[in-house]
Short mmCIF file of C-alpha atoms in Angstrom, two decimals:
data_model
loop_
_atom_site.label_atom_id
_atom_site.label_comp_id
_atom_site.label_asym_id
_atom_site.label_seq_id
_atom_site.Cartn_x
_atom_site.Cartn_y
_atom_site.Cartn_z
CA ILE A 1 70.57 70.40 8.62
CA CYS A 2 67.45 68.42 7.73
CA GLN A 3 69.38 65.78 5.80
CA ALA A 4 71.49 65.36 8.78
CA ALA A 5 68.82 64.90 11.15
CA ASP A 6 66.85 62.96 8.55
CA VAL A 7 63.59 64.85 8.74
CA SER A 8 61.69 66.91 6.26
CA LYS A 9 61.84 70.82 6.06
CA THR A 10 58.23 70.63 7.08
CA THR A 11 58.72 68.80 10.40
CA PHE A 12 61.99 71.03 11.04
CA TYR A 13 59.90 74.11 10.67
CA TYR A 14 56.95 72.81 12.78
CA TYR A 15 59.65 72.64 15.90
CA PHE A 16 61.67 75.60 14.88
CA PRO A 17 60.48 78.79 13.56
CA ALA A 18 63.74 79.22 11.67
CA LYS A 19 67.17 77.66 10.94
CA ASP A 20 68.66 80.62 12.68
CA ALA A 21 66.74 79.84 16.12
CA LEU A 22 68.42 76.44 16.06
CA ILE A 23 71.90 77.71 15.27
CA GLY A 24 71.53 80.56 17.72
CA ASP A 25 71.22 78.08 20.72
CA PHE A 26 74.56 76.11 19.51
CA TYR A 27 76.71 78.40 21.51
CA ASP A 28 74.27 78.49 24.52
CA GLN A 29 74.45 74.55 24.71
CA VAL A 30 78.22 74.93 24.64
CA ASN A 31 78.43 77.43 27.28
CA GLN A 32 76.07 75.39 29.42
CA PHE A 33 78.18 72.09 28.58
CA ALA A 34 81.12 74.01 29.91
CA ARG A 35 79.22 75.15 33.06
CA GLU A 36 78.65 71.26 33.69
CA ASN A 37 81.92 70.32 33.34
CA LEU A 38 83.71 72.67 35.70
CA VAL A 39 84.78 69.94 38.02
CA SER A 40 86.39 67.83 35.34
CA ILE A 41 88.18 71.32 34.42
CA LEU A 42 89.33 71.89 37.72
CA SER A 43 90.41 68.23 38.32
CA ALA A 44 93.35 68.66 35.74
CA GLU A 45 96.83 68.53 36.85
CA ASP A 46 97.78 71.96 35.77
CA ALA A 47 96.53 75.24 34.31
CA VAL A 48 97.60 74.53 31.11
CA SER A 49 95.78 71.36 30.98
CA GLN A 50 93.09 73.15 32.44
CA LEU A 51 92.97 75.82 29.85
CA TRP A 52 93.24 73.37 27.08
CA GLN A 53 90.01 71.61 28.47
CA ILE A 54 88.06 74.75 28.26
CA CYS A 55 89.29 75.15 24.77
CA GLU A 56 88.37 71.67 23.81
CA MET A 57 84.83 72.25 25.25
CA TYR A 58 84.31 74.87 22.90
CA ILE A 59 86.09 73.05 19.92
CA ARG A 60 84.73 69.66 20.26
CA PRO A 61 81.22 70.49 19.65
CA VAL A 62 81.65 72.08 16.54
CA ALA A 63 83.77 68.94 15.33
CA GLU A 64 81.21 66.66 16.48
CA ALA A 65 78.44 68.86 14.73
CA GLY A 66 80.42 68.37 11.64
CA ASP A 67 81.53 70.85 8.66
CA VAL A 68 78.10 71.21 7.21
CA ILE A 69 76.56 72.56 10.94
CA ALA A 70 79.73 74.73 11.46
CA ARG A 71 79.36 76.36 8.04
CA GLU A 72 75.60 77.02 9.09
CA LEU A 73 76.75 78.50 12.25
CA TYR A 74 79.17 81.01 10.33
CA VAL A 75 76.61 82.04 8.00
CA SER A 76 74.30 82.55 10.76
CA ASN A 77 76.73 84.77 12.43
CA LEU A 78 77.69 86.49 8.96
CA LYS A 79 73.94 87.46 8.40
CA ASN A 80 73.26 88.60 11.83
CA ASP A 81 76.41 90.81 12.11
CA ALA A 82 77.45 88.83 15.22
CA LEU A 83 80.09 86.50 15.91
CA ALA A 84 79.15 84.49 19.21
CA ILE A 85 82.80 83.29 19.62
CA ALA A 86 84.54 86.56 19.68
CA PRO A 87 86.98 86.82 22.68
CA GLY A 88 84.56 89.22 24.57
CA ASP A 89 81.81 86.77 24.26
CA ILE A 90 83.24 83.52 25.57
CA LEU A 91 81.54 82.61 28.72
CA LEU A 92 84.55 81.34 30.50
CA ARG A 93 86.79 84.51 29.46
CA ASP A 94 87.91 85.71 32.79
CA ALA A 95 88.58 81.96 34.06
CA MET A 96 90.75 81.79 30.93
CA ILE A 97 92.69 84.61 31.77
CA LEU A 98 93.27 83.41 35.33
CA LEU A 99 94.38 80.22 34.03
CA LEU A 100 96.85 81.95 31.63
CA LYS A 101 98.15 84.07 34.71
CA ARG A 102 98.74 80.64 36.92
CA ALA A 103 100.46 78.89 33.77
CA ARG A 104 102.85 81.73 33.50
CA GLN A 105 103.64 81.80 37.30
CA ALA A 106 104.11 78.17 37.29
CA GLY A 107 106.65 78.46 34.27
CA GLN A 108 104.30 76.69 31.98
CA ILE A 109 103.91 79.41 29.12
CA GLY A 110 107.05 80.77 27.22
CA ASN A 111 105.17 83.47 25.33
CA PRO A 112 105.87 86.95 27.16
CA ALA A 113 102.59 88.66 25.51
CA PRO A 114 100.43 90.02 28.26
CA ASP A 115 97.68 87.66 29.51
CA GLU A 116 94.77 89.38 27.98
CA VAL A 117 96.84 89.57 24.65
CA LEU A 118 97.31 85.96 24.67
CA TYR A 119 93.75 85.20 25.71
CA ASP A 120 92.21 87.15 22.60
CA SER A 121 95.24 85.76 20.28
CA LEU A 122 94.14 82.13 21.42
CA VAL A 123 90.43 82.61 20.84
CA PHE A 124 91.09 84.15 17.54
CA LEU A 125 93.58 81.36 16.61
CA MET A 126 90.92 79.01 17.42
CA ASP A 127 87.95 80.73 15.37
CA GLY A 128 90.44 80.84 12.55
CA ILE A 129 91.52 76.98 12.83
CA SER A 130 87.56 76.34 12.99
CA PHE A 131 86.78 78.56 10.08
CA ILE A 132 89.69 76.84 7.79
CA TRP A 133 88.44 73.49 9.05
CA THR A 134 84.95 74.58 7.63
CA THR A 135 85.90 75.96 4.58
CA LYS A 136 87.89 72.67 3.82
CA LYS A 137 84.98 70.45 4.60
CA GLY A 138 86.39 68.91 7.73
CA SER A 139 89.38 67.68 5.92
CA PHE A 140 91.74 67.64 8.87
CA ASP A 141 91.59 66.86 12.46
CA LEU A 142 90.17 70.00 14.17
CA LEU A 143 90.99 68.78 17.59
CA VAL A 144 94.60 67.84 16.91
CA GLU A 145 95.65 71.03 14.76
CA SER A 146 93.76 73.02 17.47
CA ARG A 147 95.89 71.80 19.99
CA LYS A 148 98.76 72.31 18.11
CA ALA A 149 98.22 75.83 17.67
CA PHE A 150 97.65 76.36 21.31
CA ASP A 151 100.75 74.82 22.30
CA THR A 152 102.77 76.84 19.71
CA LEU A 153 100.93 80.14 20.86
CA LEU A 154 101.63 79.79 24.66
CA VAL A 155 104.97 78.05 23.73
CA THR A 156 104.14 75.69 26.48
CA VAL A 157 106.84 74.13 28.42
CA ASN A 158 106.55 70.45 29.28
CA GLN A 159 103.36 70.05 26.88
CA SER A 160 100.92 67.58 28.26
CA GLU A 161 99.19 65.27 25.56
CA SER A 162 95.47 65.40 25.48
#
């Protein structure tokens, strides 16, 4: 973290009591970003596009932070026996399930699994891709691979390009 921010450890610990304090705020910032961009999400043309925008809002900050920071997020989660990105902990969980229902009603989703199961599977899938991306030191495009998995899981009909 210090190397990425180009600061000394002394400077870092002056502003943050511990590395975990900084890492712990990462997901709160992502949730805040999601709240602030709700209008953009609602402007998307269909429920699948809206759902992808929400997923992307959780994935993009990880990709932009880089694999080194993502690794620290996973280490922090493991040390604290917490997973801030578990399906039940996603701020927009209910909105995502509602969008799955709407997409299904509009004939945009071909996967017959119940919406709540699809939601859980989607979050676990996105988490898994992110974890593999982190362990592979960012060797592939996290957003592109996440979108492929999103479309494959939902068996989206008339897949829109992001």
